Short mmCIF file of N, CA and C in Angstrom, two decimals:
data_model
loop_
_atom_site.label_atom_id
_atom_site.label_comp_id
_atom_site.label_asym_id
_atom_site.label_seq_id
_atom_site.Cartn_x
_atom_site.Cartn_y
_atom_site.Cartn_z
N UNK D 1 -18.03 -32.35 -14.26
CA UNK D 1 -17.27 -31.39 -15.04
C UNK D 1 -17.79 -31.43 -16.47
N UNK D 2 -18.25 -30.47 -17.03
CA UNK D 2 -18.31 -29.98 -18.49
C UNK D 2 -17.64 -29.19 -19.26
N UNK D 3 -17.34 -30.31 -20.26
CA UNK D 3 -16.42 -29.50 -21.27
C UNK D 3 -16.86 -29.18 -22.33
N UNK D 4 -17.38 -27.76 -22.91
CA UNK D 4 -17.65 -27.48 -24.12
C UNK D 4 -16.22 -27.38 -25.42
N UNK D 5 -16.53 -27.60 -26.73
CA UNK D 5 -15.38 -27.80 -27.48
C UNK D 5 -14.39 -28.63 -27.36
N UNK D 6 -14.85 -29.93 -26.30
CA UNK D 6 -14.04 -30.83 -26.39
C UNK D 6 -12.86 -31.10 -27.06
N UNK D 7 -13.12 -31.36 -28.44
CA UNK D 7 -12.30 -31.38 -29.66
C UNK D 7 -11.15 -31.10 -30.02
N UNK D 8 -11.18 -29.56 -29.43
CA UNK D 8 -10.15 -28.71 -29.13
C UNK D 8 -8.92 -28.72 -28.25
N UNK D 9 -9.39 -29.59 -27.09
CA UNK D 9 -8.37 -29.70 -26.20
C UNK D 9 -6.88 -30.65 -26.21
N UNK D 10 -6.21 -29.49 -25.43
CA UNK D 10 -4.53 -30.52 -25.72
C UNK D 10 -4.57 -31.55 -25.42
N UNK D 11 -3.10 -32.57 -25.71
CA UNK D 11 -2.96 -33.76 -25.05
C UNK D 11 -3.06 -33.24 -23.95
N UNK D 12 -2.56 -32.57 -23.24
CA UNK D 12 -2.00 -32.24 -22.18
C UNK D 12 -3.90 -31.89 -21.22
N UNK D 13 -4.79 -31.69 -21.73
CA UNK D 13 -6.13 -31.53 -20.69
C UNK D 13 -6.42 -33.03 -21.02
N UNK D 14 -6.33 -33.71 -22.25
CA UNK D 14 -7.00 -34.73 -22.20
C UNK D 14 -6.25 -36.00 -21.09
N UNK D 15 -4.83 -36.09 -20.88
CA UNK D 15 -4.17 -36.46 -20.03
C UNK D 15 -4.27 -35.99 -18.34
N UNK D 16 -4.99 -34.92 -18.55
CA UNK D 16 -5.90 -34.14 -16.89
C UNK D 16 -6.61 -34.66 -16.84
N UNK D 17 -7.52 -35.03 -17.49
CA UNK D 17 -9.00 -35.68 -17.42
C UNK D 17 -8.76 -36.91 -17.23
N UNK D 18 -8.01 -37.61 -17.75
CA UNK D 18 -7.67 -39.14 -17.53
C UNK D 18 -7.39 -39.32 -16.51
N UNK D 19 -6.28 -38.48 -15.80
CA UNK D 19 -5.63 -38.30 -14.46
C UNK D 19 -7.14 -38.37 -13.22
N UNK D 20 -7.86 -37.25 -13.63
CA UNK D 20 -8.79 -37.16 -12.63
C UNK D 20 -9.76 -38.32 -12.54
N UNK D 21 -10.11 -39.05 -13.56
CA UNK D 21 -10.77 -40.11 -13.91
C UNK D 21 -10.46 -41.62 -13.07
N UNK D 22 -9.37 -41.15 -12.12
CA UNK D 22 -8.02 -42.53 -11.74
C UNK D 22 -9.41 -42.50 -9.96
N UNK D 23 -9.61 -40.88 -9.69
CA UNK D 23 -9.80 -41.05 -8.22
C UNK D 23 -11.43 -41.53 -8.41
N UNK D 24 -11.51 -42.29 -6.83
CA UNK D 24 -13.07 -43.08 -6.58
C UNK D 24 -12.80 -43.17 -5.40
N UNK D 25 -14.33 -43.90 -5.08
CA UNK D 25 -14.84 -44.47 -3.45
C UNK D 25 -15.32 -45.87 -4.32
N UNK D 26 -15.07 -46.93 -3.32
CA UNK D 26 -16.01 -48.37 -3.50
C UNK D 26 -16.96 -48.28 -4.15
N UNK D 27 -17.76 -47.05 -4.07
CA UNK D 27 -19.34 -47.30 -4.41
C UNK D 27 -19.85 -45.99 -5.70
N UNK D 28 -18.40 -45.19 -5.81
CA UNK D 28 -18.89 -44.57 -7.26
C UNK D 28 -17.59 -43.65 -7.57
N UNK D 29 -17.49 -43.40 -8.39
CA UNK D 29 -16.19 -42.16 -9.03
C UNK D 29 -16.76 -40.86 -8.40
N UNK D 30 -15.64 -40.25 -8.16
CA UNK D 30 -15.55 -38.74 -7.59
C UNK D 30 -16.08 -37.60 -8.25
N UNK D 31 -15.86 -37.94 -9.89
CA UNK D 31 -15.92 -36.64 -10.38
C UNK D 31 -16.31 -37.49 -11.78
N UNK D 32 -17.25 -37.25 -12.09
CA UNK D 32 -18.12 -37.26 -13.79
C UNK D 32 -17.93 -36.17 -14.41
N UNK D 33 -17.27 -36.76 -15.80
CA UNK D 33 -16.34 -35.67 -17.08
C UNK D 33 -17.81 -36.27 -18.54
N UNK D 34 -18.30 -34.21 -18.86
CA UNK D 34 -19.02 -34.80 -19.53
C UNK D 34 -18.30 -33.55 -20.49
N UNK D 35 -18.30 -34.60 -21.79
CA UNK D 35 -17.49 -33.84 -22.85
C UNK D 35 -18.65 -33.50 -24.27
N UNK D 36 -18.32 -32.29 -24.72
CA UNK D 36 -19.23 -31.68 -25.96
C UNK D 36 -17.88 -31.65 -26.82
N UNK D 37 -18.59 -31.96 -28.14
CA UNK D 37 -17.76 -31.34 -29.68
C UNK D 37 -18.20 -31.96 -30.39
N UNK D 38 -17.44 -31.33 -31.53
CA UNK D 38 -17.53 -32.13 -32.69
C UNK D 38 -17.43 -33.46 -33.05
N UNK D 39 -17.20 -33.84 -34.09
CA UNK D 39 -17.66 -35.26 -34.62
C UNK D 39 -15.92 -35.74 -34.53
N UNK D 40 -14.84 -35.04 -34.22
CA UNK D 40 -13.85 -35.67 -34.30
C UNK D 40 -13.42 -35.76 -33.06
N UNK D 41 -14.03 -35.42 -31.90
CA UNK D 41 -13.74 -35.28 -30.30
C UNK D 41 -13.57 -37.24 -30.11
N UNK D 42 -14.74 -37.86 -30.76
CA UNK D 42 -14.41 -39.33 -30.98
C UNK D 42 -13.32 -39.96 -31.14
N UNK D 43 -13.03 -39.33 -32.24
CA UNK D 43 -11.63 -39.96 -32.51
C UNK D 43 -10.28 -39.69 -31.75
N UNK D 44 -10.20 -38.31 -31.21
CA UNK D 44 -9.57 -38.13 -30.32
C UNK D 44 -9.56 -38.80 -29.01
N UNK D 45 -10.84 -39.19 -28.30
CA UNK D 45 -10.56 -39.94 -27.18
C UNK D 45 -10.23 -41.10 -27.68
N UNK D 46 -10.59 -41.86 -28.64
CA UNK D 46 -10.46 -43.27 -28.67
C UNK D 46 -9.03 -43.15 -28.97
N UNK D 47 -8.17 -42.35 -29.64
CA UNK D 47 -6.80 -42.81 -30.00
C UNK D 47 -5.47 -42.68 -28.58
N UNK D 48 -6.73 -42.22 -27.57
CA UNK D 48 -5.69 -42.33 -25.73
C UNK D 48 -6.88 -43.63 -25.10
N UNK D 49 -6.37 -44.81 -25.77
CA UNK D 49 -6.96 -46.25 -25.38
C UNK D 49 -7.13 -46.03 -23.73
N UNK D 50 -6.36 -45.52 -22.86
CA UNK D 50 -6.38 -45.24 -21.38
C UNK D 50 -7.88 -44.40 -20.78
N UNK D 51 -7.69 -43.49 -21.84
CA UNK D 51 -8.97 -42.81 -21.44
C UNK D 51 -10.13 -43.18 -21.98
N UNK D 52 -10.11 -43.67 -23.34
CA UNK D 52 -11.41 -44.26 -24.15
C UNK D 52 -11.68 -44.91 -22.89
N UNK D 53 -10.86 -46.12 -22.47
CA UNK D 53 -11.47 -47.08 -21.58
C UNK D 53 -12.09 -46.46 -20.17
N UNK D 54 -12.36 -45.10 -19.94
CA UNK D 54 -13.22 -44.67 -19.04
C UNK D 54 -14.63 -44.48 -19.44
N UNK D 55 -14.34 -44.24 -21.09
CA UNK D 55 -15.44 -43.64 -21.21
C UNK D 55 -16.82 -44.56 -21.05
N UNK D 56 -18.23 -44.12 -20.56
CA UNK D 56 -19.19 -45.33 -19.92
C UNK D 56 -20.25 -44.78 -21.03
N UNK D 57 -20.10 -43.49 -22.29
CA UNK D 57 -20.94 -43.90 -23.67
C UNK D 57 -21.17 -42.74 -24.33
N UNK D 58 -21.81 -42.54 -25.16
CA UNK D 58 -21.25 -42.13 -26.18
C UNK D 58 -22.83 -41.39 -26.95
N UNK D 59 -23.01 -39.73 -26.85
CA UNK D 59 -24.19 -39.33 -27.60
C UNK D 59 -24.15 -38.67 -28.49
N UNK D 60 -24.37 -39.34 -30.05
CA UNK D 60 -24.11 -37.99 -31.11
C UNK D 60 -25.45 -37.53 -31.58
N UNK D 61 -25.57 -36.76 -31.79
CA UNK D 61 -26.58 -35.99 -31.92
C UNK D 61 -26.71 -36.01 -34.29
N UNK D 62 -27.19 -36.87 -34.76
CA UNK D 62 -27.49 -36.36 -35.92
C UNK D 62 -27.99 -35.45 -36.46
N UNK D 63 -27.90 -35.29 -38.28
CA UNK D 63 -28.37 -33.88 -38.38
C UNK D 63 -29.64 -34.22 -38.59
N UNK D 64 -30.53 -32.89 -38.67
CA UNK D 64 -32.15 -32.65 -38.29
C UNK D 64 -32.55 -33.15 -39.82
N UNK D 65 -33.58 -33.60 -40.21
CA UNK D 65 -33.99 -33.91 -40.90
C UNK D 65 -35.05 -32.54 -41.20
N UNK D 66 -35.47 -32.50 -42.27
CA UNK D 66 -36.69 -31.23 -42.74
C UNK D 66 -37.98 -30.43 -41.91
N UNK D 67 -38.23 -31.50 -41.38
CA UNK D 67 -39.29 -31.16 -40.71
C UNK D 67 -38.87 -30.66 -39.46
N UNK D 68 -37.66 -31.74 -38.57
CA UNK D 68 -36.73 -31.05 -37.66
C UNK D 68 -36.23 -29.67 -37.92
N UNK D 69 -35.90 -29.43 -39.03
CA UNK D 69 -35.19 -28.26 -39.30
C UNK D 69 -36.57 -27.20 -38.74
N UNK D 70 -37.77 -27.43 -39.62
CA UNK D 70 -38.74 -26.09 -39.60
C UNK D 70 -39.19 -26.22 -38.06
N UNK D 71 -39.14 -27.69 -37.31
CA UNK D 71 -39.72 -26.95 -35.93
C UNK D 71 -38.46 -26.67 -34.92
N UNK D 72 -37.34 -26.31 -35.42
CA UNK D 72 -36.23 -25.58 -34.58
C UNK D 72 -36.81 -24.38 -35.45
N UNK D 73 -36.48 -23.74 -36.44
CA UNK D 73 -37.26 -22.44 -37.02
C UNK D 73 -38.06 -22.17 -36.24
N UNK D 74 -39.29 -22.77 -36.26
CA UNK D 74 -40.63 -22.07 -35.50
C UNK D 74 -40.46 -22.54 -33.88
N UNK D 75 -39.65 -23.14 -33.28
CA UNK D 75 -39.22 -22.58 -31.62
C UNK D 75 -38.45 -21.34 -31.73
N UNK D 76 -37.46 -21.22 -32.51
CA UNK D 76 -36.82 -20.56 -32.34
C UNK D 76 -37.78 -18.26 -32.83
N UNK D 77 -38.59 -18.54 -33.68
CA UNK D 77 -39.57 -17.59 -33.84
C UNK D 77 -40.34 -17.34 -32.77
N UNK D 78 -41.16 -18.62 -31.97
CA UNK D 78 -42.03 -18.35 -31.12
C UNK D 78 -41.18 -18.08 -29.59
N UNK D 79 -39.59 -18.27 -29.68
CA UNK D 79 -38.81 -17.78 -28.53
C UNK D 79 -38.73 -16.49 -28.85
N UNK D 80 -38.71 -15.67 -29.76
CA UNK D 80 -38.19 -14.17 -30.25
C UNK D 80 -39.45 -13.62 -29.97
N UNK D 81 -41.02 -13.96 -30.06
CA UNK D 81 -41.93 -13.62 -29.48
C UNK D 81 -43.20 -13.77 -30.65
N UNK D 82 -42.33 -14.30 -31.70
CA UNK D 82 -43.05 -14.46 -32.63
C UNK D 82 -44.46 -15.62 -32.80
N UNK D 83 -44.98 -15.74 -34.45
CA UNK D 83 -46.37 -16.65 -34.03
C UNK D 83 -45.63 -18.33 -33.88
N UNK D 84 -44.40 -18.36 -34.06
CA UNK D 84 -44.55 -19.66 -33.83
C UNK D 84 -44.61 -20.71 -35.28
N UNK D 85 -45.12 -20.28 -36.35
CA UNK D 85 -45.07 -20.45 -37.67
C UNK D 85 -44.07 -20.05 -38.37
N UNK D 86 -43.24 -20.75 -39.20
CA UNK D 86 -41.83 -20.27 -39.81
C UNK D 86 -42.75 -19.63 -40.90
N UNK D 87 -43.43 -19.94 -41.74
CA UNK D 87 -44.33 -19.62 -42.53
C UNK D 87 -44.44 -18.35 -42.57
N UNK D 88 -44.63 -17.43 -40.93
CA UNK D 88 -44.91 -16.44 -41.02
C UNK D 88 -43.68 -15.46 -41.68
N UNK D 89 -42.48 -16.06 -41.55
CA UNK D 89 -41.66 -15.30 -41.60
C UNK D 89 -40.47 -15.62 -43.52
N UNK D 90 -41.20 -16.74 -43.38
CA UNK D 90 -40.28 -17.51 -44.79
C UNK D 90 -41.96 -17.93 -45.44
N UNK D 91 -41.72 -17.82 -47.15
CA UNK D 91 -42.71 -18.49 -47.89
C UNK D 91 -42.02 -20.18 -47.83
N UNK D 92 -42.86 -21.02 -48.47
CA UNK D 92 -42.25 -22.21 -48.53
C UNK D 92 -41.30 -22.44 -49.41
N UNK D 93 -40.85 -21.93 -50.92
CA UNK D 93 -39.95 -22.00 -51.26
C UNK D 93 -38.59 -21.57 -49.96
N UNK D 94 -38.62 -20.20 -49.80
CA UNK D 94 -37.53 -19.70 -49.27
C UNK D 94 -36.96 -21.00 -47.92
N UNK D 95 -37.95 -21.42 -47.07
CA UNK D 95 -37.75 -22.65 -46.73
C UNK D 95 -37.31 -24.01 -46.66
N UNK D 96 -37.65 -23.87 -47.91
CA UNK D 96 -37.46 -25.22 -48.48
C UNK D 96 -35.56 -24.86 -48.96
N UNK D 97 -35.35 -24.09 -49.12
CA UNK D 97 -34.12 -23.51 -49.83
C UNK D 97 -32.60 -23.33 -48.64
N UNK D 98 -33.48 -22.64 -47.23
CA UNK D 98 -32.64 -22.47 -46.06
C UNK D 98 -32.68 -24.08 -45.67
N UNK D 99 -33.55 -24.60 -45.49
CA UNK D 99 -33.96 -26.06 -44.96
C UNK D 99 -32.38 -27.30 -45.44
N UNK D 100 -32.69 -26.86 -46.52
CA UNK D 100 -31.60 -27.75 -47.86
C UNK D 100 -30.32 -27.21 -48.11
N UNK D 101 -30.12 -25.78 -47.97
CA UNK D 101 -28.69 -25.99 -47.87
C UNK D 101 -28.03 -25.49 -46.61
N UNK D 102 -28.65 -25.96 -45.33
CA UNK D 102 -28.15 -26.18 -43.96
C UNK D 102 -27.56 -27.37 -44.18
N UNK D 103 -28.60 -28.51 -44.55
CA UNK D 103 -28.37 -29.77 -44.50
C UNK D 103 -28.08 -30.01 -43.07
N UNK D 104 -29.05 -29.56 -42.31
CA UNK D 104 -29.43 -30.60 -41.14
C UNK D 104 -28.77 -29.75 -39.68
N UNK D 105 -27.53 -28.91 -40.06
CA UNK D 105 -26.80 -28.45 -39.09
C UNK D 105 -27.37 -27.37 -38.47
N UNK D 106 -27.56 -27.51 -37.12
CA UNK D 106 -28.28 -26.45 -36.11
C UNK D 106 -27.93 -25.03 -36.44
N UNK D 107 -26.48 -25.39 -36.48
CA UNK D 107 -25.96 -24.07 -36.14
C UNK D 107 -26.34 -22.76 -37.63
N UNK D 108 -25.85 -23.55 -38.64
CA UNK D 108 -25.66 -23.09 -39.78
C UNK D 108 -27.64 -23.17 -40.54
N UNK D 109 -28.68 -23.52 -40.17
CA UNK D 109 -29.77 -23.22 -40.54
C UNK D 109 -30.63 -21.93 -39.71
N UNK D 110 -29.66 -21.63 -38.47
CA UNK D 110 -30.11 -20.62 -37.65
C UNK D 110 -29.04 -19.51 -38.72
N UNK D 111 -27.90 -19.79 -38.51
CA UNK D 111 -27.27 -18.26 -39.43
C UNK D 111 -27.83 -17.99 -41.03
N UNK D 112 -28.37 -19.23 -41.53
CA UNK D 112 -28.66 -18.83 -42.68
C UNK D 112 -30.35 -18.46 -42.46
N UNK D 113 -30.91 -19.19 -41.75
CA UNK D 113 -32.54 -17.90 -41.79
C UNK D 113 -32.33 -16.46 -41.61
N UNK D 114 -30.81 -16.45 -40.21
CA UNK D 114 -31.24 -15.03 -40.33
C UNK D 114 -31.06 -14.14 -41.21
N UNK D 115 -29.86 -14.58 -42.05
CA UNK D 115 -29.40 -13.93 -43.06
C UNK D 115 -30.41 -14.11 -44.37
N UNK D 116 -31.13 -14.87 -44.67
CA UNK D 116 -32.37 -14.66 -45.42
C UNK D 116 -33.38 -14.08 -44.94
N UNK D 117 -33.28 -13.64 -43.70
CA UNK D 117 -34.55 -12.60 -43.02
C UNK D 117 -33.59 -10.99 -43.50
N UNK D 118 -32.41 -11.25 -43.33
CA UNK D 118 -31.92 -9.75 -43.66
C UNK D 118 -31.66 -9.28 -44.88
N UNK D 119 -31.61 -10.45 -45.87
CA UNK D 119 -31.57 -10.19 -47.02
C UNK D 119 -33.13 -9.38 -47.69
N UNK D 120 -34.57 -9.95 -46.92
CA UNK D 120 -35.42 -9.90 -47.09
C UNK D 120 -35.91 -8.36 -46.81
N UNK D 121 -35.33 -7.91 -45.30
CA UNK D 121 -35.49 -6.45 -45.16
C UNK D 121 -35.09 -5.76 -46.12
N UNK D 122 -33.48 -6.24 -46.72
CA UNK D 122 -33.04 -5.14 -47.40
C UNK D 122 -33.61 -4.85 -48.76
N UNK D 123 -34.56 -5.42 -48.79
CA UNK D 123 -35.03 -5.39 -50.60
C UNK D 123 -36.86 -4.87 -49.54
N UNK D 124 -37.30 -4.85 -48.77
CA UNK D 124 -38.52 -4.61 -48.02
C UNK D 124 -39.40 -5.15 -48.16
N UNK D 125 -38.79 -6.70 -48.35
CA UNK D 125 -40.13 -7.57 -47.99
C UNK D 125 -40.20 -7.79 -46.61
N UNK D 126 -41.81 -8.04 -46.43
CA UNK D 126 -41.74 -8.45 -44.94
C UNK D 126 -41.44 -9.96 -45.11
N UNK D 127 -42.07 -10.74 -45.79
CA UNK D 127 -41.72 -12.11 -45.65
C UNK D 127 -40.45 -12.49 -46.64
N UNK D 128 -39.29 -13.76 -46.26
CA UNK D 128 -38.65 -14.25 -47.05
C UNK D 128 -39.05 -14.70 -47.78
N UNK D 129 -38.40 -14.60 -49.05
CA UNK D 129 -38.63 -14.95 -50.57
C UNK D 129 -37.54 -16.22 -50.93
N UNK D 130 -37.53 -16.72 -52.16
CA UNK D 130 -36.66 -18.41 -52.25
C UNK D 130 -35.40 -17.48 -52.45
N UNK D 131 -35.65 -16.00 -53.05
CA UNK D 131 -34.45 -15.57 -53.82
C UNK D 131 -33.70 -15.01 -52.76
N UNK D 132 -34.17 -14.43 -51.58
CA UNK D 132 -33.97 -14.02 -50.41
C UNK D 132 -32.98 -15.04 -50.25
N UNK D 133 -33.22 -16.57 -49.90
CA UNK D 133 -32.71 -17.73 -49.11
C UNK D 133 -31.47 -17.87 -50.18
N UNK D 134 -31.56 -17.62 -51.43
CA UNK D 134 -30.74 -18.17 -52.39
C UNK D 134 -29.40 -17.16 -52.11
N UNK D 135 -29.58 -16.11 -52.10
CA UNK D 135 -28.41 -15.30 -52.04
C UNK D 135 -28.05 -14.94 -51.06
N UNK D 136 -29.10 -15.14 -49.52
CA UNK D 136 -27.82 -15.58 -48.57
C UNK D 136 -26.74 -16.98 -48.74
N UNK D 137 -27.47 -18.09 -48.89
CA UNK D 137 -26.84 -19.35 -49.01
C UNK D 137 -25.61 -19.07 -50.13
N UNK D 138 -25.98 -18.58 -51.20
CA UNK D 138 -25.00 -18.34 -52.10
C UNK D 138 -23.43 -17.48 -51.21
N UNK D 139 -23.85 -16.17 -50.81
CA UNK D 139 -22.68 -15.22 -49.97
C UNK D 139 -22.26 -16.58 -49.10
N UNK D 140 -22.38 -17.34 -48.59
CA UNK D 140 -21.98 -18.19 -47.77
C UNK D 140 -21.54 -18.90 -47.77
N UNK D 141 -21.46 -19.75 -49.45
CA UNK D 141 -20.45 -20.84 -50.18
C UNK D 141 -21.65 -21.95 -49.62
N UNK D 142 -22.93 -22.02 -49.80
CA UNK D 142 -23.47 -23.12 -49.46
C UNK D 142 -24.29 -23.45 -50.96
N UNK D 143 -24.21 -24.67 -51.04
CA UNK D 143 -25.11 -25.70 -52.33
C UNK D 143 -26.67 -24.80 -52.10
N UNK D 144 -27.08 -24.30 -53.33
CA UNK D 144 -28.33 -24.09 -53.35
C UNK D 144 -29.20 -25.59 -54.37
N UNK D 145 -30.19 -25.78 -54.16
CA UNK D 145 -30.47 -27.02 -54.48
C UNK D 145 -31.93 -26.00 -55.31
N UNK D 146 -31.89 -26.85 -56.85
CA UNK D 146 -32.50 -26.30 -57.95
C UNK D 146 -33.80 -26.37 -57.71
N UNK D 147 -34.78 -26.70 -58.69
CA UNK D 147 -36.45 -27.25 -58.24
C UNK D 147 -36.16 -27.72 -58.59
N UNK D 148 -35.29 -28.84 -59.85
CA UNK D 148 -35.32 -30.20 -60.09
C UNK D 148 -34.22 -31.49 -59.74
N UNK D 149 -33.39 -30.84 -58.81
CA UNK D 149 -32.48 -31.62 -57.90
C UNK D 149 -33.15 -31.66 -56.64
N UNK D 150 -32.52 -32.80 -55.62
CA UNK D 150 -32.92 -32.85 -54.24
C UNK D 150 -31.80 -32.78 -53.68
N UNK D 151 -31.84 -32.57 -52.30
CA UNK D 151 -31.13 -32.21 -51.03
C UNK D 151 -30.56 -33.40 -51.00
N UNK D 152 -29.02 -33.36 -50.87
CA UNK D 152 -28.62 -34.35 -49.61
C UNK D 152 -29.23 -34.64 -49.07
N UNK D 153 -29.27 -36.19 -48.65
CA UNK D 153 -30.32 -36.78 -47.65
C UNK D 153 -28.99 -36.77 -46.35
N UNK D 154 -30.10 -36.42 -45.22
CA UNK D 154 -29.25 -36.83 -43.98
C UNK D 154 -29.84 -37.96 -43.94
N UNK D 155 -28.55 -38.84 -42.40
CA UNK D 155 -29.51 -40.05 -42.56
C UNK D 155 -30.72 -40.58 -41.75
N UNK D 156 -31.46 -41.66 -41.92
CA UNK D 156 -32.38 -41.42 -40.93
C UNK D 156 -32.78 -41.44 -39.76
N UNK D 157 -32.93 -40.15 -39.30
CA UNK D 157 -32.90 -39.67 -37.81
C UNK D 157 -34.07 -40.85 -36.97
N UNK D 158 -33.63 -40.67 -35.27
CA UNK D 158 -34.27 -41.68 -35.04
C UNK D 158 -35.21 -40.94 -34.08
N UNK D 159 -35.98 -41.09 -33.51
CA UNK D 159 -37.60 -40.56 -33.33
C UNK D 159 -36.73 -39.38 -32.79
N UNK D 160 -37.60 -38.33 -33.19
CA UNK D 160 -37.01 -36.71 -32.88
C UNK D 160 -37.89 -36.86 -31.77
N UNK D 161 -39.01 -37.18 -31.06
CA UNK D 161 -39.36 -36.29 -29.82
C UNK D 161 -38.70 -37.28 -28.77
N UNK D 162 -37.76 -38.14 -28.95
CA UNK D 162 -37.19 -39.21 -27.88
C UNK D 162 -35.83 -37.85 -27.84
N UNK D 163 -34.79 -37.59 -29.16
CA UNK D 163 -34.07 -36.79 -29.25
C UNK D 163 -34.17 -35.55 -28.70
N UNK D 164 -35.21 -34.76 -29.42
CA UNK D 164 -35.67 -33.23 -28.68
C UNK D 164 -36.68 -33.02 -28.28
N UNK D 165 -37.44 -33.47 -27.16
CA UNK D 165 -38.52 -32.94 -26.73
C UNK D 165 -38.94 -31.65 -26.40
N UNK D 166 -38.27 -30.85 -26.82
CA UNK D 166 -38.82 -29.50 -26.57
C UNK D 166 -39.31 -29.22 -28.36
N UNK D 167 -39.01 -29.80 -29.00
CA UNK D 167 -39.48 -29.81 -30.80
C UNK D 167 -40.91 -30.48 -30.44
N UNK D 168 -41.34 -31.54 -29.95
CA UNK D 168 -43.14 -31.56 -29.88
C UNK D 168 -44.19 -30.57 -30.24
N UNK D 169 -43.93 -29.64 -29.14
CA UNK D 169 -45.22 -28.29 -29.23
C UNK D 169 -44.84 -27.76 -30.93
N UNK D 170 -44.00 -27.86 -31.87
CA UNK D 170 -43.76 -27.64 -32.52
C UNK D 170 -43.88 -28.43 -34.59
N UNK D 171 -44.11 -29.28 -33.84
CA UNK D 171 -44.23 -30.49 -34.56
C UNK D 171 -44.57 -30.06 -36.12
N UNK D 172 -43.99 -30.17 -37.23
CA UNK D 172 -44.61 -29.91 -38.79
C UNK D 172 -45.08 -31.06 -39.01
N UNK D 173 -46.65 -31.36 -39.66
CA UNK D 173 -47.35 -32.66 -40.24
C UNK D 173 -46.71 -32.49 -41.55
#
């Protein structure tokens, strides 16, 4: 069983899941509960000690570090049909700008390229510009990071092609 949004769920599913968690055979459990969410889905199981104690472990996924960030960019280009190069589509400032005020989060470095790709049409550049990246991030309530400040550091990620192997073919030196 998979649960997306974990996080979200009542006492009342998380007390289902526990329930279902009770049935087995000698030689293995009936039914494997694999749960997705956020960073507080943790704390939620652990505070039903009944069910923590099923749980057999535990995968969080940290945020992407820089280079992570540009080769989710350039999979995610060369999935749209593109060259595969974020480059082609962002200069390196503008990059460097979406890169930094994602700060690492999948979700939110995909909405903010695109919105610095649309910011970019609407003025008719073909490629993103830093100012492009700046005033989406800005409409969005996100930290734009100066040329003489640095990014939040995430912390340090542990070998990305053990984490995402589909980021390899992609790899930034």
């Amino acid at each position: 069983l998979f649960v997306d949004e974990a996080q979200n769920a009542s006492d009342q599913i998380f007390e289902v899941l526990r329930l279902l968690l009770n049935y087995d055979i000698p030689d293995r459990k009936l039914l494997n509960v694999i749960l997705f969410g956020q960073s507080e889905l943790r704390a939620r199981v652990e505070a039903r000690r009944n069910l923590a104690d099923r749980v057999d472990g535990w995968i969080a996924l940290e945020a992407l570090d820089a280079s992570e960030s540009r080769a989710l960019l350039a999979h995610r280009i060369a999935r749209a049909g593109g060259s595969g190069e974020a480059t082609a589509l962002f200069d390196e400032e503008a990059l460097t700008v979406v890169t930094g005020a994602a700060l690492g989060t999948p979700r939110r470095l995909l909405h903010l390229a695109h919105a610095t790709l649309r910011e970019a049409a609407a003025h008719g550049r073909a490629r993103a510009a830093r100012v492009d990246a700046e005033a989406a991030a800005r409409a969005r309530g996100l930290h734009v990071v100066s040329g003489e400040e640095t990014a939040p550091s995430a912390p340090a990620p542990t070998t990305s092609a053990r984490r995402f192997p589909w980021l390899a073919p992609f790899r930034v030196k």
